[in-house]
CSV table of C-alpha atoms and ligand atoms in Angstrom, one decimal:
chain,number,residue,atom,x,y,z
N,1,UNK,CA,9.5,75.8,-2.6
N,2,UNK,CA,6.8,74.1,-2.8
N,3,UNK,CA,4.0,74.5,-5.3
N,4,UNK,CA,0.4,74.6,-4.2
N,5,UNK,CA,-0.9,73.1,-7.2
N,6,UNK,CA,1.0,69.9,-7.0
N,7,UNK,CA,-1.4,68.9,-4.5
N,8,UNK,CA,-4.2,67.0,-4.3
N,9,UNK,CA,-7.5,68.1,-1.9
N,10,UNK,CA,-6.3,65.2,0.9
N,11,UNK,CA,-2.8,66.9,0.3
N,12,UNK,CA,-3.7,70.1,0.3
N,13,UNK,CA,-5.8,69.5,3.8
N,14,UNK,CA,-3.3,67.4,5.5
N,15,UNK,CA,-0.4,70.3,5.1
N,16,UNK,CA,-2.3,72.8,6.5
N,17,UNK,CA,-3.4,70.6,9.3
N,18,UNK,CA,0.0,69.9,10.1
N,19,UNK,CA,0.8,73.7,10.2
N,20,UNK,CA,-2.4,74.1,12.7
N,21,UNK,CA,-5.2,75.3,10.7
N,22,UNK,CA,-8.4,73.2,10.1
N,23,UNK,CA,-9.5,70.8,7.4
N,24,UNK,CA,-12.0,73.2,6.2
N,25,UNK,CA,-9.5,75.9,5.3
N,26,UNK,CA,-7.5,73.5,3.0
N,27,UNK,CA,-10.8,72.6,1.5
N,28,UNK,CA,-11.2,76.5,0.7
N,29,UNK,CA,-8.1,76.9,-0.8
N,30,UNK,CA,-8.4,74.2,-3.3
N,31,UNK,CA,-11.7,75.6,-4.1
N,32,UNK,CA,-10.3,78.7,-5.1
N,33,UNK,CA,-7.5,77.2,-7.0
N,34,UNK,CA,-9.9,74.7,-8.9
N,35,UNK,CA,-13.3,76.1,-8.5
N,36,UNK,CA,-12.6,79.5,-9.1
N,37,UNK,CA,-9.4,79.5,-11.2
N,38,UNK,CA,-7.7,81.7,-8.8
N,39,UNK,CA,-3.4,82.0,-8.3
N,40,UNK,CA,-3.1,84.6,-5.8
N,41,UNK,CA,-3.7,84.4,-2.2
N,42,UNK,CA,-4.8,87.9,-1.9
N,43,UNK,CA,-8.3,87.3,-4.3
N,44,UNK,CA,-9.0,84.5,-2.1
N,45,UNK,CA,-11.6,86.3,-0.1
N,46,UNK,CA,-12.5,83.9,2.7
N,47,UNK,CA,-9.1,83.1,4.2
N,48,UNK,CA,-7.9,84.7,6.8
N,49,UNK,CA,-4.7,86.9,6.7
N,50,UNK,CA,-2.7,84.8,8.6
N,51,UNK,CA,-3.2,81.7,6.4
N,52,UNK,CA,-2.6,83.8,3.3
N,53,UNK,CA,1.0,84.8,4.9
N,54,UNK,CA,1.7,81.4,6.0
N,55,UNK,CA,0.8,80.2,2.1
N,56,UNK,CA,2.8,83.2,0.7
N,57,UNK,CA,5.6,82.3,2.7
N,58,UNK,CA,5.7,78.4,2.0
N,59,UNK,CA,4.2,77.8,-1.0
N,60,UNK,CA,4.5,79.2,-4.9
N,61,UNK,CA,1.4,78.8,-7.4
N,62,UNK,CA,2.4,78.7,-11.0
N,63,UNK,CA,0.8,80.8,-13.1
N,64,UNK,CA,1.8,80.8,-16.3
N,65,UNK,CA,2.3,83.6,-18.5
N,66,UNK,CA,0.1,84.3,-21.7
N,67,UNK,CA,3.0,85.2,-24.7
N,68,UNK,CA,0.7,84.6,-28.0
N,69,UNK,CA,-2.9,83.5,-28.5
N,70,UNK,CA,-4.8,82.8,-32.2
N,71,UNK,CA,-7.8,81.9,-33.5
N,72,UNK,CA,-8.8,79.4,-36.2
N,73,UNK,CA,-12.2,80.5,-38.2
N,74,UNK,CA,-13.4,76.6,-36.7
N,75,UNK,CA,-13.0,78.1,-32.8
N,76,UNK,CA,-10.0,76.3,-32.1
N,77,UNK,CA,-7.5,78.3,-29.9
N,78,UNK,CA,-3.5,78.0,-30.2
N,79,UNK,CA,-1.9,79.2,-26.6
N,80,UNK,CA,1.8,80.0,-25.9
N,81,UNK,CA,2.8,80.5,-22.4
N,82,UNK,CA,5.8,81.6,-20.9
N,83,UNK,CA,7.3,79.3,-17.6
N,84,UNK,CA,9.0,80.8,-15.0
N,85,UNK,CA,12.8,79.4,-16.8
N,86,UNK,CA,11.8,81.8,-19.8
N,87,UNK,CA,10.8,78.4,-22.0
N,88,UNK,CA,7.6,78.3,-24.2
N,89,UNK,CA,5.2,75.7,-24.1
N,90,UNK,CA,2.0,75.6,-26.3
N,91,UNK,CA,-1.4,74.2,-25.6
N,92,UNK,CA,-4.8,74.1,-27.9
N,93,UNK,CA,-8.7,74.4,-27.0
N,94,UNK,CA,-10.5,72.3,-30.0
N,95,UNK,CA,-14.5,73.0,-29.6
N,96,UNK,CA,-16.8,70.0,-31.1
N,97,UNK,CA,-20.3,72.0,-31.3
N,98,UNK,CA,-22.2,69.1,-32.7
N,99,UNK,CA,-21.3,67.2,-29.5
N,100,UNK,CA,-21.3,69.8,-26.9
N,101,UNK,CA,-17.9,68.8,-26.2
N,102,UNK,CA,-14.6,71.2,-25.3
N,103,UNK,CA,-11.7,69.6,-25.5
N,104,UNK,CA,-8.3,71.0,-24.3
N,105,UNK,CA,-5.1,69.7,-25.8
N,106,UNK,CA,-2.4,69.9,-23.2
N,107,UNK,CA,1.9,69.8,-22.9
N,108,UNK,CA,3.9,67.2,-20.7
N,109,UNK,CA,7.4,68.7,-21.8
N,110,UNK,CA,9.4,71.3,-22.8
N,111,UNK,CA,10.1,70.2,-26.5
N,112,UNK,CA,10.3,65.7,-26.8
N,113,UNK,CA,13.3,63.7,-27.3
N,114,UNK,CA,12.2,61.3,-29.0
N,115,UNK,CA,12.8,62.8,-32.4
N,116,UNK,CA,9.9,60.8,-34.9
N,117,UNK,CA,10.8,62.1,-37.8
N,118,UNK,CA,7.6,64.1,-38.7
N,119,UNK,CA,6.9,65.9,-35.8
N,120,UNK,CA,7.7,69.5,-35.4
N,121,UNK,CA,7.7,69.7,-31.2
N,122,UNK,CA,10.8,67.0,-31.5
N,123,UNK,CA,12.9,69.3,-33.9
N,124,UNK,CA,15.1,70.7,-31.1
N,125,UNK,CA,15.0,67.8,-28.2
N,126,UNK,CA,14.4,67.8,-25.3
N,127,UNK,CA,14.6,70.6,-22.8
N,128,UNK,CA,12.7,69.4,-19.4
N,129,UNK,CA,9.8,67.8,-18.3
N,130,UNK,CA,6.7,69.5,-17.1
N,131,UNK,CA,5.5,70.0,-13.2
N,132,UNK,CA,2.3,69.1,-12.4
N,133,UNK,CA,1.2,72.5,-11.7
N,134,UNK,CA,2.4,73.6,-15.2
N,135,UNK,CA,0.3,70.8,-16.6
N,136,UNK,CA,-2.8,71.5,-14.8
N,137,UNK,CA,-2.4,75.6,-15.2
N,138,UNK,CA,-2.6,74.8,-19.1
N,139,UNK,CA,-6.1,73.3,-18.3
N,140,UNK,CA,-6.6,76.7,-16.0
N,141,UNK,CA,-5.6,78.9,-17.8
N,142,UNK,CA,-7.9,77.1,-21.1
N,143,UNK,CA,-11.1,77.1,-18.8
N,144,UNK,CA,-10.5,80.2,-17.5
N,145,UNK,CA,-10.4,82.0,-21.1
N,146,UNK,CA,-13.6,80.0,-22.8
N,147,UNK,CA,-15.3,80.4,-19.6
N,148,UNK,CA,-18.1,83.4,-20.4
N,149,UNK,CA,-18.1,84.6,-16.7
N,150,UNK,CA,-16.0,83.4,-13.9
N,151,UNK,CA,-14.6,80.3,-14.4
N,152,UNK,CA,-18.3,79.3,-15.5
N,153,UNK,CA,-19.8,77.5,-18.6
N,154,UNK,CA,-18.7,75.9,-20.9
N,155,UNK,CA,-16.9,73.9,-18.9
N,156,UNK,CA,-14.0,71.8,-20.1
N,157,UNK,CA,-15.4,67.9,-20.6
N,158,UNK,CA,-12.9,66.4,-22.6
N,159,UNK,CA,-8.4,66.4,-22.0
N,160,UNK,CA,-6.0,65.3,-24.9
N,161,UNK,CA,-2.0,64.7,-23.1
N,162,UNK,CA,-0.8,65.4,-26.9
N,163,UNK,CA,0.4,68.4,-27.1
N,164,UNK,CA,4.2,69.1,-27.1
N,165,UNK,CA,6.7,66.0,-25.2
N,166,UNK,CA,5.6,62.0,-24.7
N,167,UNK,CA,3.3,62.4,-21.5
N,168,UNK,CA,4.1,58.8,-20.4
N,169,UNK,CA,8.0,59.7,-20.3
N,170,UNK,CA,6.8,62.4,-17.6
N,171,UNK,CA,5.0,59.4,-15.7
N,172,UNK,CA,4.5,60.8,-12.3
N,173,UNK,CA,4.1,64.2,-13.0
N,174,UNK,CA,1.6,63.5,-14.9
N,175,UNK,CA,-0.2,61.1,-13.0
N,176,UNK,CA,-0.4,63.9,-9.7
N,177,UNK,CA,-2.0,66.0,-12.7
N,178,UNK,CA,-4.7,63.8,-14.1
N,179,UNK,CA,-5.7,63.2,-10.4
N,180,UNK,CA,-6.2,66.8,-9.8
N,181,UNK,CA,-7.7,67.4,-12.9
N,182,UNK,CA,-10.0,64.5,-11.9
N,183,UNK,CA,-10.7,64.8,-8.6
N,184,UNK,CA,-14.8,65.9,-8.0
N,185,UNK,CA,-13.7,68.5,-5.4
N,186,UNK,CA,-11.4,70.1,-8.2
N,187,UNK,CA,-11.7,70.2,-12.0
N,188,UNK,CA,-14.3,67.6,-11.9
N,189,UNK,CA,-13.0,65.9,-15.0
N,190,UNK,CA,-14.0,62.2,-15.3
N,191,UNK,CA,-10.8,60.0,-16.2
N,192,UNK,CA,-12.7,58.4,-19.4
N,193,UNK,CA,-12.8,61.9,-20.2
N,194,UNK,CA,-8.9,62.6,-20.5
N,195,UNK,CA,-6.7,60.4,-22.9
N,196,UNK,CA,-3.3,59.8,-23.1
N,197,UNK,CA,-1.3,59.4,-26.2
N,198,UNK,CA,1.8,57.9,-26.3
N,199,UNK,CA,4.4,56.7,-29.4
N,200,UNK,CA,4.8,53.4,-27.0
N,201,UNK,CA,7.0,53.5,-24.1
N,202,UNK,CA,6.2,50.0,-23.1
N,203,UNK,CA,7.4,50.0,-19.5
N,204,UNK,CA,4.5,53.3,-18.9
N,205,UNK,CA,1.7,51.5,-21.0
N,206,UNK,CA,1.8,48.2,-18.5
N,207,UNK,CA,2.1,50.9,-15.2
N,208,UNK,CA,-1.1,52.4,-16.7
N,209,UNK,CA,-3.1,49.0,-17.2
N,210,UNK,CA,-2.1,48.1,-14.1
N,211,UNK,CA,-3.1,51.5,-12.4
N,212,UNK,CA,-6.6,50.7,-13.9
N,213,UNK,CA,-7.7,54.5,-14.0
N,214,UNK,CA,-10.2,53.7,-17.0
N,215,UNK,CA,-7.8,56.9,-18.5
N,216,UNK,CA,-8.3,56.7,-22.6
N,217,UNK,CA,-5.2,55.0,-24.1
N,218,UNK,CA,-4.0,56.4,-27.7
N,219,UNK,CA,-1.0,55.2,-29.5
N,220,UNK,CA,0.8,56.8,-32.7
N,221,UNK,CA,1.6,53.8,-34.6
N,222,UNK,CA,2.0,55.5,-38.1
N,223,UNK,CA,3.3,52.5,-39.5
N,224,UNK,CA,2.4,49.1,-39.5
N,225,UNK,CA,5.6,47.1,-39.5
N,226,UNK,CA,9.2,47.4,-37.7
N,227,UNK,CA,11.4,48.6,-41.2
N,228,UNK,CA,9.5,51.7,-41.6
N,229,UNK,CA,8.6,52.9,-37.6
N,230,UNK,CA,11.9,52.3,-37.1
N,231,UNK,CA,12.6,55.0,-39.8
N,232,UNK,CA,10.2,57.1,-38.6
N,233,UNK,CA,10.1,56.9,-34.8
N,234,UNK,CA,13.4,55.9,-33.4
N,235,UNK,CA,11.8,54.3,-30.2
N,236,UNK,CA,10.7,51.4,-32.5
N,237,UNK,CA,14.3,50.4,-31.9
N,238,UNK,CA,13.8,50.3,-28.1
N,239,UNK,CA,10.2,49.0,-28.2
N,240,UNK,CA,9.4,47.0,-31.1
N,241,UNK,CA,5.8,46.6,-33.0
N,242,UNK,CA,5.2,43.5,-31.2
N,243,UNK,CA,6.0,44.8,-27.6
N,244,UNK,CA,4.1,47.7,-28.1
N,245,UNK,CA,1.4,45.4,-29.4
N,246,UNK,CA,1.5,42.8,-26.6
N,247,UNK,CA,1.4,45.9,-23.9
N,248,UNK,CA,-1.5,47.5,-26.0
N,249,UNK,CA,-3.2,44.2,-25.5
N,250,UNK,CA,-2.9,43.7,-21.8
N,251,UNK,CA,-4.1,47.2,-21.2
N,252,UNK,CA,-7.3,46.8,-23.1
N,253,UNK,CA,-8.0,43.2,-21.1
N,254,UNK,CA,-7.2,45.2,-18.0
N,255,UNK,CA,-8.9,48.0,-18.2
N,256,UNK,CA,-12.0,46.9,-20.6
N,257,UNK,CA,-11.0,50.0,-22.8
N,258,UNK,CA,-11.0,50.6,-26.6
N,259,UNK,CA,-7.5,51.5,-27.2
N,260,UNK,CA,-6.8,54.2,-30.5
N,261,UNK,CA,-4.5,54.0,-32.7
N,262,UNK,CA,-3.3,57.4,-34.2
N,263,UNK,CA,-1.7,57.5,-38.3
N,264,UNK,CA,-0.5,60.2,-39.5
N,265,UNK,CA,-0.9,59.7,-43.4
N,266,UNK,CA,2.3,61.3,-44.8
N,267,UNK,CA,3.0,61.6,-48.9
N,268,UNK,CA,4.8,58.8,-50.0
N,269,UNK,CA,6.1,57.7,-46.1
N,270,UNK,CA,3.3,55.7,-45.2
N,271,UNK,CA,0.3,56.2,-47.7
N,272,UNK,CA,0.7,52.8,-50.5
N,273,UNK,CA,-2.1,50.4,-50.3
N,274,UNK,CA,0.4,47.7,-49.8
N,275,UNK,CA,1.3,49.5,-46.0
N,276,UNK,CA,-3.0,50.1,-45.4
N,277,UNK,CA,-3.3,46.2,-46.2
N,278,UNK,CA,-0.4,45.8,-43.3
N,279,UNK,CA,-2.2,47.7,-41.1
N,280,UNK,CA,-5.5,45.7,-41.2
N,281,UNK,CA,-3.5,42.3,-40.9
N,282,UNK,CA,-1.6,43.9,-37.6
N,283,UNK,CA,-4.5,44.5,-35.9
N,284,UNK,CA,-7.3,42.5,-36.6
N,285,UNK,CA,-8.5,41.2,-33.6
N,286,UNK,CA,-7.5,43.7,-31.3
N,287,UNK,CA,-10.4,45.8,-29.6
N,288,UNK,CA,-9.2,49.2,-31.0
N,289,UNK,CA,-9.8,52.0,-33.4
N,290,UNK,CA,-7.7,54.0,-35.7
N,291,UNK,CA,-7.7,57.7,-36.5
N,292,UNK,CA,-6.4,58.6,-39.5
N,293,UNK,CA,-4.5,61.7,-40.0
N,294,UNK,CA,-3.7,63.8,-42.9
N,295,UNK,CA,-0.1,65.2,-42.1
N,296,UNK,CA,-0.4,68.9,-41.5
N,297,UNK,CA,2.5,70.5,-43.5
N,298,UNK,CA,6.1,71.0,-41.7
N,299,UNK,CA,8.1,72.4,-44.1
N,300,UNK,CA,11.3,72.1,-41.9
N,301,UNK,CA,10.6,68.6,-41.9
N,302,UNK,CA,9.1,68.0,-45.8
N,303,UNK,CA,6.3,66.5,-44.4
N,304,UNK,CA,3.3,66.8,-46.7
N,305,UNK,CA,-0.3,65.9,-47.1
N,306,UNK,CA,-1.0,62.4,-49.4
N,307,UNK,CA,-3.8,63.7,-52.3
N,308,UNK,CA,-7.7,63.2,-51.2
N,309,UNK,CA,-7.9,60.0,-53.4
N,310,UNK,CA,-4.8,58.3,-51.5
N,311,UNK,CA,-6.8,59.2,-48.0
N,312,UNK,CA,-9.6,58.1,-49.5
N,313,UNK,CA,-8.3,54.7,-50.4
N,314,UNK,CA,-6.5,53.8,-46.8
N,315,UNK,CA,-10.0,54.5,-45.2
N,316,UNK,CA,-11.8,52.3,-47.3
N,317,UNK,CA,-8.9,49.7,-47.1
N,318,UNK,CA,-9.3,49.5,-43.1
N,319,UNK,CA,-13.3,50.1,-43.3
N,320,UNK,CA,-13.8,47.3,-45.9
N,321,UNK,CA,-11.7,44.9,-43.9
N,322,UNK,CA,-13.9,45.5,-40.2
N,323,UNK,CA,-11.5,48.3,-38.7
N,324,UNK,CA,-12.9,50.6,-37.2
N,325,UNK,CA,-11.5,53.7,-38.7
N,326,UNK,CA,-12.5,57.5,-38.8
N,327,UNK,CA,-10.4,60.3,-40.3
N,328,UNK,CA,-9.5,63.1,-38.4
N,329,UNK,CA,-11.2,66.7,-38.5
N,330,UNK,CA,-8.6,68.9,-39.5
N,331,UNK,CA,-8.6,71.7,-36.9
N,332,UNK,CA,-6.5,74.3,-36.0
N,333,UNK,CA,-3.9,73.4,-39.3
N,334,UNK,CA,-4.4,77.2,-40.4
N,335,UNK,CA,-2.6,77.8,-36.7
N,336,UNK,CA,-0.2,74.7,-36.8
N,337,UNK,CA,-2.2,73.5,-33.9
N,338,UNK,CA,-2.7,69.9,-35.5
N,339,UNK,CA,-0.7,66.7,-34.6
N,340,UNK,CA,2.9,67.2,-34.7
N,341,UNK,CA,2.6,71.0,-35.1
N,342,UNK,CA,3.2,72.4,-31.8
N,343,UNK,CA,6.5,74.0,-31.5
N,344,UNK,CA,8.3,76.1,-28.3
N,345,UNK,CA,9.1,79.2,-30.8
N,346,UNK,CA,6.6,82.1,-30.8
N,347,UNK,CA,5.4,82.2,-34.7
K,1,LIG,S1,5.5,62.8,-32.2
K,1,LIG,FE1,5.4,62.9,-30.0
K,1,LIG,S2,7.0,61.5,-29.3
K,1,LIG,FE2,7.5,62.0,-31.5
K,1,LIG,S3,8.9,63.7,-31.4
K,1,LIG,FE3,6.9,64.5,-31.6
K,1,LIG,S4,6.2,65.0,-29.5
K,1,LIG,FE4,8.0,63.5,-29.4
């Protein structure tokens, strides 16, 4: 069956006009799904009975299932959610205060194949990708549990596709989401508002440029030549540093857009000055920026932390040398809700 949010508004309208009821009603129903945060038919006051039967009878709305929820002392929430297959996905709300800026940090698949060696979500594969409706209930469910009445202020401004999976190997999916999540007559949620990260599926990164969505671009490098990624992130193999780099390009002179580049910094992986010297020679001249990332712990994975002064040095390696660097605020690590954390297991 169909699901009635993996629609867009023109969607939406068009169905029910082809089943004989007016534009306007479609336009009511999407309200209540996106306006008011509402999954059952029955709550949606101003539709008629025979509408609601004909949606019941057509159409299922995910709603996903609320298993865990914590707390970090900095505001950030950690989510689990049950699908209707019994699998757990996770999904993060990181508040900025000083910049008025909610953020919601969002899941494209059940686990991630893609197995970089760091990474917690990739520890056991791949189970299944996404539907759009399960990504857009994450951002739902999010506004409708920070929201102080009724699906009101704050509002969500800002979406991160880096929670658990590779968004771009869930292309379309993903794609029908954003729109949604986008659209004025729904979430309202301006594209330069939403990024997407990606460890560099080439192929998805040109599809993107040439889409044109102005959609923020971020790419996890975490190392800054072919030896070691290909250690660390197996799709190195398949894409290497200079096809990643070439698609990178073409997508900022297509789009106009400041692409990031994510690094974790991992003790003794990818920390010596030797790699943050690297680094600045790879992309000097490119129109980006680079987030630096303390690894959060994974003790499954031995994954640690490099010592401040090590952090300390890579910044000022990249800084000194005109990159444009900034080192990530560590929220949500007391909740393993950081980079690389989110896992399908309750904990
Ligand atoms: S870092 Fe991203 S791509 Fe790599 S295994 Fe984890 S979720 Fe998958």
């Amino acid at each position: 069956m169909k699901d009635l949010k993996e629609l867009k508004r023109n969607e939406l309208i068009k169905e029910l006009k082809n089943a004989g009821f007016p534009a306007y009603r479609g336009e009511q129903v999407f309200n209540w799904l996106y306006k008011n945060g509402i999954s059952e038919t029955e709550k949606m006051k101003n539709i008629p009975g025979e509408l609601k039967e004909y949606l019941n009878d057509n159409y299922e709305i995910t709603d996903l299932k609320e298993k865990a929820k914590s707390q970090a002392a900095d505001g950030t929430i950690k989510y689990l959610w049950e699908l209707k297959d019994g699998e757990n996905i996770e999904g993060v709300y990181l508040p900025f205060p000083e910049s008025a800026r909610h953020s919601a940090c969002i899941s494209t698949q059940v686990g991630c194949g893609l197995g970089c060696s760091f990474c917690a979500t990739g520890i056991n594969g791949l189970e299944r990708n996404l539907t759009t409706a399960e990504i857009i209930d994450q951002v739902l469910k999010i506004q409708a549990d920070i929201s102080r009445d009724e699906f009101a202020e704050p509002r969500l401004s800002n979406i991160v596709f880096m929670g658990m999976g590779e968004p771009l190997a869930n292309f379309e999916n993903l794609m029908q989401a954003v729109e949604i999540i986008n659209s004025d007559n729904g979430l309202n949620i301006g594209m330069r508002k939403m990024t997407i990260s990606t460890v560099g599926l080439v192929p998805e990164i040109k599809k993107l440029a040439d889409r044109n969505d102005q959609i923020g671009l971020a790419v996890s490098l975490h190392a800054p030549n072919d030896r070691l990624r290909n250690k660390i992130m197996p799709i190195n193999k398949k894409y290497n540093l200079n096809q990643l780099l070439t698609a990178v390009i073409d997508y900022i002179e297509k789009t106009g857009r400041r692409v990031t580049f994510e690094y974790v910094l991992m003790d003794s992986v990818n920390d010596s000055p030797e790699l943050a010297v690297q680094l600045v020679e790879l992309l000097r001249g490119i129109n980006c920026h680079v987030n630096l990332i303390p690894a959060n712990p994974v003790p499954e994975l031995n994954i640690k932390k490099p010592v401040q002064k090590v952090i300390d040095s890579f910044y000022s390696t990249l800084d000194n040398n005109g990159i444009q660097v900034s080192l990530r605020r560590e929220m949500g690590s007391q909740i393993d809700a950081a980079c690389g954390q989110l896992k399908r297991q309750e904990s």
